Amino acid sequence: MTSIQHILLSAIEATANEKELEWVKTKANSDVKAIQIAFVSAPRFIRKVAIRIDEKVLHEAAPNWQIEEWTLERLVRVYLLLHIPSDQSEEYVKNIETLFDTAEINELVALYSALPVLSYPEKWLFRATEAVRSNMGVVFDAIGFGNPYPFLHFSELAWNQLVLKCIFNDKPIHLIVGLEKRANRKLAETLSDFAHERWAADRKVPAQVWRLVTNFMNDTILADLDKLFQSNDIQNQTAAALVCSETTFPGAESLLENYPQLRASVQKGQLSWKQLEVHQLCYV
């Protein structure tokens, strides 16, 4: 049993009742066909209750994989997937693809949630980018939030599409694993264009998206920050102050000096991106 299998089994044991646990262990030790059937039929035997898991141990084995808010049913489905033999890559991929091809929405959520721990990660790129394009919110969330697969394997284009769709749909981008580490110039410029479009339509831009422009400033984005400062929205002003305090782009420091109260608040540590994250979670 792999360390991930052991960790997930420990969480199942901490959450499941005796009957559920017996069912899981029996099915996990079955042949591929039986495991596939069990993956589909799991809701008939496993409850949708919150799981209990040792987060520290999990993150040591699978960094940034966020499963703490999963249900037992979802956890069991992923655990079962990890028992499909992976020694033959072609056969393994075929068996997983069969489940993708026939999956209903909750099965898709489990499959996308499992991508960080499935074998042959490069084989799932098409499926993962397909999830980004999905109109099913929970499917998008399964690949977009608490899932390190995009951070580790997406191209810059696919990564930017993930982040932008999240922003377009007013979803909380800070839940994307590796958000700031994979910030890039093309994304920053696209975010500026997006802001101009929204402002022209008299619509707001989630304030925390500006955290992605800090290392890719230009004169246009500096003008965007000036606009944020001049707005009556404290969230926008906070974002502008934080970017100006973090960037080395010429003109940003002097722009922040025009707003001494905000500058002082940043220097005292009274303003943070965390505050904007909480605000957006309340907003959505």
mmCIF file of C-alpha atoms in Angstrom:
data_model
loop_
_atom_site.group_PDB
_atom_site.id
_atom_site.type_symbol
_atom_site.label_atom_id
_atom_site.label_comp_id
_atom_site.label_asym_id
_atom_site.label_seq_id
_atom_site.Cartn_x
_atom_site.Cartn_y
_atom_site.Cartn_z
ATOM 1 C CA MET A 1 0.000 0.000 0.000
ATOM 2 C CA THR A 2 1.386 3.429 -0.957
ATOM 3 C CA SER A 3 1.657 6.224 1.573
ATOM 4 C CA ILE A 4 -1.242 8.081 -0.064
ATOM 5 C CA GLN A 5 -3.411 4.964 0.050
ATOM 6 C CA HIS A 6 -2.534 4.507 3.706
ATOM 7 C CA ILE A 7 -3.354 8.130 4.562
ATOM 8 C CA LEU A 8 -6.696 8.004 2.765
ATOM 9 C CA LEU A 9 -7.560 4.685 4.389
ATOM 10 C CA SER A 10 -6.788 6.165 7.805
ATOM 11 C CA ALA A 11 -9.221 8.992 7.067
ATOM 12 C CA ILE A 12 -11.850 6.510 5.932
ATOM 13 C CA GLU A 13 -11.355 4.461 9.092
ATOM 14 C CA ALA A 14 -11.731 7.619 11.194
ATOM 15 C CA THR A 15 -15.012 8.531 9.491
ATOM 16 C CA ALA A 16 -16.803 5.419 8.231
ATOM 17 C CA ASN A 17 -18.955 3.067 10.236
ATOM 18 C CA GLU A 18 -18.148 -0.628 10.412
ATOM 19 C CA LYS A 19 -20.393 -1.610 7.523
ATOM 20 C CA GLU A 20 -18.992 1.097 5.227
ATOM 21 C CA LEU A 21 -15.410 0.217 6.109
ATOM 22 C CA GLU A 22 -15.945 -3.457 5.356
ATOM 23 C CA TRP A 23 -17.467 -2.556 1.972
ATOM 24 C CA VAL A 24 -14.541 -0.279 1.087
ATOM 25 C CA LYS A 25 -11.870 -2.827 1.983
ATOM 26 C CA THR A 26 -13.637 -5.594 0.093
ATOM 27 C CA LYS A 27 -14.074 -3.546 -3.073
ATOM 28 C CA ALA A 28 -10.565 -2.083 -2.986
ATOM 29 C CA ASN A 29 -9.103 -5.585 -3.036
ATOM 30 C CA SER A 30 -11.239 -6.720 -5.960
ATOM 31 C CA ASP A 31 -10.427 -6.879 -9.663
ATOM 32 C CA VAL A 32 -10.534 -3.842 -11.943
ATOM 33 C CA LYS A 33 -14.100 -4.390 -13.106
ATOM 34 C CA ALA A 34 -15.359 -4.684 -9.542
ATOM 35 C CA ILE A 35 -13.478 -1.520 -8.547
ATOM 36 C CA GLN A 36 -15.019 0.374 -11.454
ATOM 37 C CA ILE A 37 -18.492 -0.803 -10.484
ATOM 38 C CA ALA A 38 -17.830 0.128 -6.852
ATOM 39 C CA PHE A 39 -16.681 3.609 -7.929
ATOM 40 C CA VAL A 40 -20.031 4.150 -9.644
ATOM 41 C CA SER A 41 -22.190 2.542 -6.957
ATOM 42 C CA ALA A 42 -20.447 4.091 -3.938
ATOM 43 C CA PRO A 43 -23.358 6.443 -3.036
ATOM 44 C CA ARG A 44 -25.548 3.412 -2.342
ATOM 45 C CA PHE A 45 -23.171 2.224 0.374
ATOM 46 C CA ILE A 46 -21.239 5.289 1.581
ATOM 47 C CA ARG A 47 -22.626 8.388 3.279
ATOM 48 C CA LYS A 48 -21.976 11.981 2.273
ATOM 49 C CA VAL A 49 -20.571 13.021 5.636
ATOM 50 C CA ALA A 50 -17.598 15.254 6.398
ATOM 51 C CA ILE A 51 -14.312 13.412 6.695
ATOM 52 C CA ARG A 52 -11.699 13.550 9.434
ATOM 53 C CA ILE A 53 -8.095 13.584 8.235
ATOM 54 C CA ASP A 54 -4.649 14.463 9.554
ATOM 55 C CA GLU A 55 -3.878 17.449 7.321
ATOM 56 C CA LYS A 56 -0.191 17.610 8.291
ATOM 57 C CA VAL A 57 0.444 14.000 7.332
ATOM 58 C CA LEU A 58 -1.522 14.393 4.092
ATOM 59 C CA HIS A 59 0.374 17.488 2.992
ATOM 60 C CA GLU A 60 3.721 15.876 3.686
ATOM 61 C CA ALA A 61 2.826 13.144 1.195
ATOM 62 C CA ALA A 62 0.834 15.276 -1.252
ATOM 63 C CA PRO A 63 1.751 18.970 -0.897
ATOM 64 C CA ASN A 64 -1.068 21.474 -1.461
ATOM 65 C CA TRP A 65 -3.698 18.785 -2.071
ATOM 66 C CA GLN A 66 -6.714 20.163 -0.207
ATOM 67 C CA ILE A 67 -9.244 17.446 0.646
ATOM 68 C CA GLU A 68 -10.254 18.511 4.144
ATOM 69 C CA GLU A 69 -13.768 19.518 3.085
ATOM 70 C CA TRP A 70 -14.509 16.382 1.082
ATOM 71 C CA THR A 71 -17.346 14.022 1.886
ATOM 72 C CA LEU A 72 -16.695 10.387 2.758
ATOM 73 C CA GLU A 73 -18.265 9.312 -0.537
ATOM 74 C CA ARG A 74 -15.814 11.424 -2.537
ATOM 75 C CA LEU A 75 -12.876 10.188 -0.494
ATOM 76 C CA VAL A 76 -13.859 6.547 -0.957
ATOM 77 C CA ARG A 77 -14.170 6.996 -4.713
ATOM 78 C CA VAL A 78 -10.667 8.449 -4.935
ATOM 79 C CA TYR A 79 -9.330 5.692 -2.686
ATOM 80 C CA LEU A 80 -10.829 3.074 -4.972
ATOM 81 C CA LEU A 81 -9.178 4.682 -8.010
ATOM 82 C CA LEU A 82 -5.803 4.230 -6.349
ATOM 83 C CA HIS A 83 -6.322 0.464 -6.368
ATOM 84 C CA ILE A 84 -6.594 0.177 -10.145
ATOM 85 C CA PRO A 85 -3.319 -1.504 -11.212
ATOM 86 C CA SER A 86 -0.960 0.985 -12.858
ATOM 87 C CA ASP A 87 1.964 -1.208 -13.909
ATOM 88 C CA GLN A 88 0.777 -1.243 -17.549
ATOM 89 C CA SER A 89 0.295 2.363 -18.620
ATOM 90 C CA GLU A 90 -1.935 1.724 -21.627
ATOM 91 C CA GLU A 91 -4.291 -0.558 -19.708
ATOM 92 C CA TYR A 92 -4.321 1.762 -16.716
ATOM 93 C CA VAL A 93 -5.217 4.819 -18.783
ATOM 94 C CA LYS A 94 -7.917 2.845 -20.577
ATOM 95 C CA ASN A 95 -9.503 1.823 -17.272
ATOM 96 C CA ILE A 96 -9.555 5.385 -15.931
ATOM 97 C CA GLU A 97 -10.785 6.790 -19.245
ATOM 98 C CA THR A 98 -13.704 4.362 -19.171
ATOM 99 C CA LEU A 99 -14.841 5.980 -15.946
ATOM 100 C CA PHE A 100 -14.446 9.479 -17.402
ATOM 101 C CA ASP A 101 -16.459 8.541 -20.490
ATOM 102 C CA THR A 102 -19.436 7.273 -18.498
ATOM 103 C CA ALA A 103 -19.256 9.589 -15.469
ATOM 104 C CA GLU A 104 -22.111 11.607 -14.052
ATOM 105 C CA ILE A 105 -21.345 14.880 -12.307
ATOM 106 C CA ASN A 106 -20.294 13.572 -8.873
ATOM 107 C CA GLU A 107 -18.158 10.898 -10.473
ATOM 108 C CA LEU A 108 -16.437 13.588 -12.540
ATOM 109 C CA VAL A 109 -15.756 15.564 -9.373
ATOM 110 C CA ALA A 110 -14.052 12.528 -7.825
ATOM 111 C CA LEU A 111 -12.037 11.814 -10.972
ATOM 112 C CA TYR A 112 -10.748 15.369 -11.296
ATOM 113 C CA SER A 113 -10.070 15.516 -7.569
ATOM 114 C CA ALA A 114 -7.884 12.425 -7.931
ATOM 115 C CA LEU A 115 -5.650 13.775 -10.712
ATOM 116 C CA PRO A 116 -2.801 14.795 -8.360
ATOM 117 C CA VAL A 117 -2.383 11.186 -7.220
ATOM 118 C CA LEU A 118 -3.170 9.241 -10.388
ATOM 119 C CA SER A 119 -0.286 7.581 -12.227
ATOM 120 C CA TYR A 120 1.029 9.004 -15.521
ATOM 121 C CA PRO A 121 -0.001 12.621 -14.834
ATOM 122 C CA GLU A 122 0.827 13.756 -18.379
ATOM 123 C CA LYS A 123 -1.942 11.488 -19.687
ATOM 124 C CA TRP A 124 -4.659 13.569 -17.999
ATOM 125 C CA LEU A 125 -3.854 17.001 -19.448
ATOM 126 C CA PHE A 126 -6.669 16.887 -21.979
ATOM 127 C CA ARG A 127 -9.175 15.844 -19.340
ATOM 128 C CA ALA A 128 -7.976 18.534 -16.948
ATOM 129 C CA THR A 129 -8.200 21.359 -19.478
ATOM 130 C CA GLU A 130 -11.604 20.030 -20.492
ATOM 131 C CA ALA A 131 -12.755 20.521 -16.899
ATOM 132 C CA VAL A 132 -11.660 24.172 -17.034
ATOM 133 C CA ARG A 133 -14.058 24.659 -19.946
ATOM 134 C CA SER A 134 -16.898 22.895 -18.133
ATOM 135 C CA ASN A 135 -20.099 24.780 -17.383
ATOM 136 C CA MET A 136 -20.667 22.560 -14.360
ATOM 137 C CA GLY A 137 -19.529 24.636 -11.404
ATOM 138 C CA VAL A 138 -18.594 21.748 -9.109
ATOM 139 C CA VAL A 139 -16.526 20.135 -11.868
ATOM 140 C CA PHE A 140 -14.614 23.368 -12.456
ATOM 141 C CA ASP A 141 -14.094 23.721 -8.706
ATOM 142 C CA ALA A 142 -12.711 20.178 -8.496
ATOM 143 C CA ILE A 143 -9.867 21.003 -10.883
ATOM 144 C CA GLY A 144 -9.505 24.676 -9.963
ATOM 145 C CA PHE A 145 -9.512 24.774 -6.170
ATOM 146 C CA GLY A 146 -7.267 22.922 -3.739
ATOM 147 C CA ASN A 147 -5.950 20.846 -6.629
ATOM 148 C CA PRO A 148 -2.199 21.042 -7.369
ATOM 149 C CA TYR A 149 -2.484 19.336 -10.772
ATOM 150 C CA PRO A 150 -2.883 22.557 -12.844
ATOM 151 C CA PHE A 151 -0.004 24.250 -10.997
ATOM 152 C CA LEU A 152 2.290 21.316 -11.696
ATOM 153 C CA HIS A 153 1.288 20.383 -15.243
ATOM 154 C CA PHE A 154 -0.625 23.123 -17.113
ATOM 155 C CA SER A 155 1.009 25.151 -19.878
ATOM 156 C CA GLU A 156 1.013 28.914 -19.392
ATOM 157 C CA LEU A 157 -1.929 29.231 -21.789
ATOM 158 C CA ALA A 158 -3.997 26.595 -19.976
ATOM 159 C CA TRP A 159 -3.061 28.092 -16.603
ATOM 160 C CA ASN A 160 -4.144 31.564 -17.671
ATOM 161 C CA GLN A 161 -7.447 30.193 -18.960
ATOM 162 C CA LEU A 162 -8.087 28.614 -15.563
ATOM 163 C CA VAL A 163 -7.375 31.819 -13.661
ATOM 164 C CA LEU A 164 -9.327 34.009 -16.070
ATOM 165 C CA LYS A 165 -12.405 31.808 -16.029
ATOM 166 C CA CYS A 166 -12.310 31.913 -12.258
ATOM 167 C CA ILE A 167 -12.197 35.716 -12.359
ATOM 168 C CA PHE A 168 -14.867 36.010 -15.045
ATOM 169 C CA ASN A 169 -17.198 33.992 -12.831
ATOM 170 C CA ASP A 170 -16.346 35.946 -9.664
ATOM 171 C CA LYS A 171 -14.865 32.884 -7.991
ATOM 172 C CA PRO A 172 -12.221 33.272 -5.242
ATOM 173 C CA ILE A 173 -8.892 32.966 -7.054
ATOM 174 C CA HIS A 174 -6.839 32.539 -3.876
ATOM 175 C CA LEU A 175 -8.162 28.974 -3.651
ATOM 176 C CA ILE A 176 -6.141 28.109 -6.780
ATOM 177 C CA VAL A 177 -2.990 26.233 -5.766
ATOM 178 C CA GLY A 178 0.190 28.051 -6.803
ATOM 179 C CA LEU A 179 -1.662 31.203 -7.862
ATOM 180 C CA GLU A 180 1.119 33.728 -7.275
ATOM 181 C CA LYS A 181 3.976 31.381 -8.191
ATOM 182 C CA ARG A 182 2.570 31.007 -11.703
ATOM 183 C CA ALA A 183 1.654 34.647 -12.242
ATOM 184 C CA ASN A 184 2.992 35.818 -15.598
ATOM 185 C CA ARG A 185 3.186 38.904 -17.802
ATOM 186 C CA LYS A 186 0.570 37.774 -20.312
ATOM 187 C CA LEU A 187 -1.916 37.143 -17.519
ATOM 188 C CA ALA A 188 -1.215 40.533 -15.934
ATOM 189 C CA GLU A 189 -1.786 42.342 -19.214
ATOM 190 C CA THR A 190 -4.987 40.396 -19.859
ATOM 191 C CA LEU A 191 -6.253 41.270 -16.373
ATOM 192 C CA SER A 192 -5.684 44.956 -17.104
ATOM 193 C CA ASP A 193 -7.646 44.663 -20.351
ATOM 194 C CA PHE A 194 -10.390 42.805 -18.502
ATOM 195 C CA ALA A 195 -10.578 45.569 -15.895
ATOM 196 C CA HIS A 196 -10.948 48.211 -18.595
ATOM 197 C CA GLU A 197 -13.823 46.265 -20.153
ATOM 198 C CA ARG A 198 -15.615 45.911 -16.824
ATOM 199 C CA TRP A 199 -15.123 49.530 -15.899
ATOM 200 C CA ALA A 200 -16.491 50.586 -19.273
ATOM 201 C CA ALA A 201 -19.592 48.554 -18.498
ATOM 202 C CA ASP A 202 -19.782 50.109 -15.012
ATOM 203 C CA ARG A 203 -18.962 46.771 -13.386
ATOM 204 C CA LYS A 204 -16.503 45.914 -10.627
ATOM 205 C CA VAL A 205 -13.344 43.817 -10.717
ATOM 206 C CA PRO A 206 -12.615 41.597 -7.682
ATOM 207 C CA ALA A 207 -9.959 43.544 -5.800
ATOM 208 C CA GLN A 208 -7.686 40.629 -5.025
ATOM 209 C CA VAL A 209 -6.973 39.901 -8.720
ATOM 210 C CA TRP A 210 -4.488 42.784 -8.663
ATOM 211 C CA ARG A 211 -2.095 40.646 -6.626
ATOM 212 C CA LEU A 212 -1.180 39.008 -9.948
ATOM 213 C CA VAL A 213 0.266 42.163 -11.534
ATOM 214 C CA THR A 214 2.912 43.057 -8.929
ATOM 215 C CA ASN A 215 5.904 41.611 -10.790
ATOM 216 C CA PHE A 216 4.677 42.591 -14.252
ATOM 217 C CA MET A 217 3.945 46.289 -13.938
ATOM 218 C CA ASN A 218 3.868 48.730 -16.821
ATOM 219 C CA ASP A 219 2.602 52.268 -17.295
ATOM 220 C CA THR A 220 -0.915 51.072 -18.160
ATOM 221 C CA ILE A 221 -1.207 48.995 -15.003
ATOM 222 C CA LEU A 222 0.212 51.832 -12.922
ATOM 223 C CA ALA A 223 -2.601 54.007 -14.289
ATOM 224 C CA ASP A 224 -5.028 51.245 -13.312
ATOM 225 C CA LEU A 225 -3.753 51.435 -9.733
ATOM 226 C CA ASP A 226 -4.246 55.199 -9.746
ATOM 227 C CA LYS A 227 -7.859 54.581 -10.723
ATOM 228 C CA LEU A 228 -8.228 52.116 -7.865
ATOM 229 C CA PHE A 229 -6.882 54.666 -5.406
ATOM 230 C CA GLN A 230 -9.375 57.254 -6.626
ATOM 231 C CA SER A 231 -12.357 54.946 -6.277
ATOM 232 C CA ASN A 232 -14.592 55.040 -3.214
ATOM 233 C CA ASP A 233 -14.085 51.318 -2.628
ATOM 234 C CA ILE A 234 -11.763 50.511 0.286
ATOM 235 C CA GLN A 235 -11.098 47.063 -1.196
ATOM 236 C CA ASN A 236 -9.792 48.623 -4.419
ATOM 237 C CA GLN A 237 -7.725 51.124 -2.458
ATOM 238 C CA THR A 238 -6.269 48.313 -0.355
ATOM 239 C CA ALA A 239 -5.298 46.330 -3.449
ATOM 240 C CA ALA A 240 -3.623 49.353 -5.029
ATOM 241 C CA ALA A 241 -1.706 50.113 -1.837
ATOM 242 C CA LEU A 242 -0.505 46.534 -1.524
ATOM 243 C CA VAL A 243 0.694 46.357 -5.128
ATOM 244 C CA CYS A 244 2.500 49.685 -4.850
ATOM 245 C CA SER A 245 4.213 48.550 -1.660
ATOM 246 C CA GLU A 246 5.329 45.246 -3.182
ATOM 247 C CA THR A 247 6.487 46.303 -6.655
ATOM 248 C CA THR A 248 9.736 48.012 -7.622
ATOM 249 C CA PHE A 249 8.225 49.588 -10.732
ATOM 250 C CA PRO A 250 9.149 53.299 -11.091
ATOM 251 C CA GLY A 251 6.365 55.590 -9.965
ATOM 252 C CA ALA A 252 4.576 53.109 -7.729
ATOM 253 C CA GLU A 253 6.193 54.305 -4.509
ATOM 254 C CA SER A 254 5.477 57.956 -5.258
ATOM 255 C CA LEU A 255 1.883 57.088 -6.157
ATOM 256 C CA LEU A 256 1.433 55.412 -2.772
ATOM 257 C CA GLU A 257 2.889 58.480 -1.040
ATOM 258 C CA ASN A 258 -0.159 60.429 -2.267
ATOM 259 C CA TYR A 259 -2.231 58.336 0.141
ATOM 260 C CA PRO A 260 -0.409 58.588 3.472
ATOM 261 C CA GLN A 261 -3.060 56.816 5.535
ATOM 262 C CA LEU A 262 -3.024 53.778 3.275
ATOM 263 C CA ARG A 263 0.773 53.862 3.149
ATOM 264 C CA ALA A 264 0.954 53.901 6.947
ATOM 265 C CA SER A 265 -1.537 51.037 7.210
ATOM 266 C CA VAL A 266 0.553 48.913 4.838
ATOM 267 C CA GLN A 267 3.752 49.656 6.748
ATOM 268 C CA LYS A 268 2.072 48.658 10.025
ATOM 269 C CA GLY A 269 0.839 45.394 8.507
ATOM 270 C CA GLN A 270 -2.776 46.425 8.904
ATOM 271 C CA LEU A 271 -3.637 45.686 5.253
ATOM 272 C CA SER A 272 -3.187 42.337 3.556
ATOM 273 C CA TRP A 273 -4.353 40.212 0.656
ATOM 274 C CA LYS A 274 -5.892 37.909 3.267
ATOM 275 C CA GLN A 275 -8.444 40.599 4.084
ATOM 276 C CA LEU A 276 -9.460 40.768 0.436
ATOM 277 C CA GLU A 277 -9.758 36.975 0.289
ATOM 278 C CA VAL A 278 -12.211 36.991 3.172
ATOM 279 C CA HIS A 279 -14.148 39.846 1.612
ATOM 280 C CA GLN A 280 -14.520 37.991 -1.669
ATOM 281 C CA LEU A 281 -15.603 34.757 0.041
ATOM 282 C CA CYS A 282 -18.326 36.735 1.792
ATOM 283 C CA TYR A 283 -19.256 38.421 -1.481
ATOM 284 C CA VAL A 284 -19.652 35.193 -3.457
#
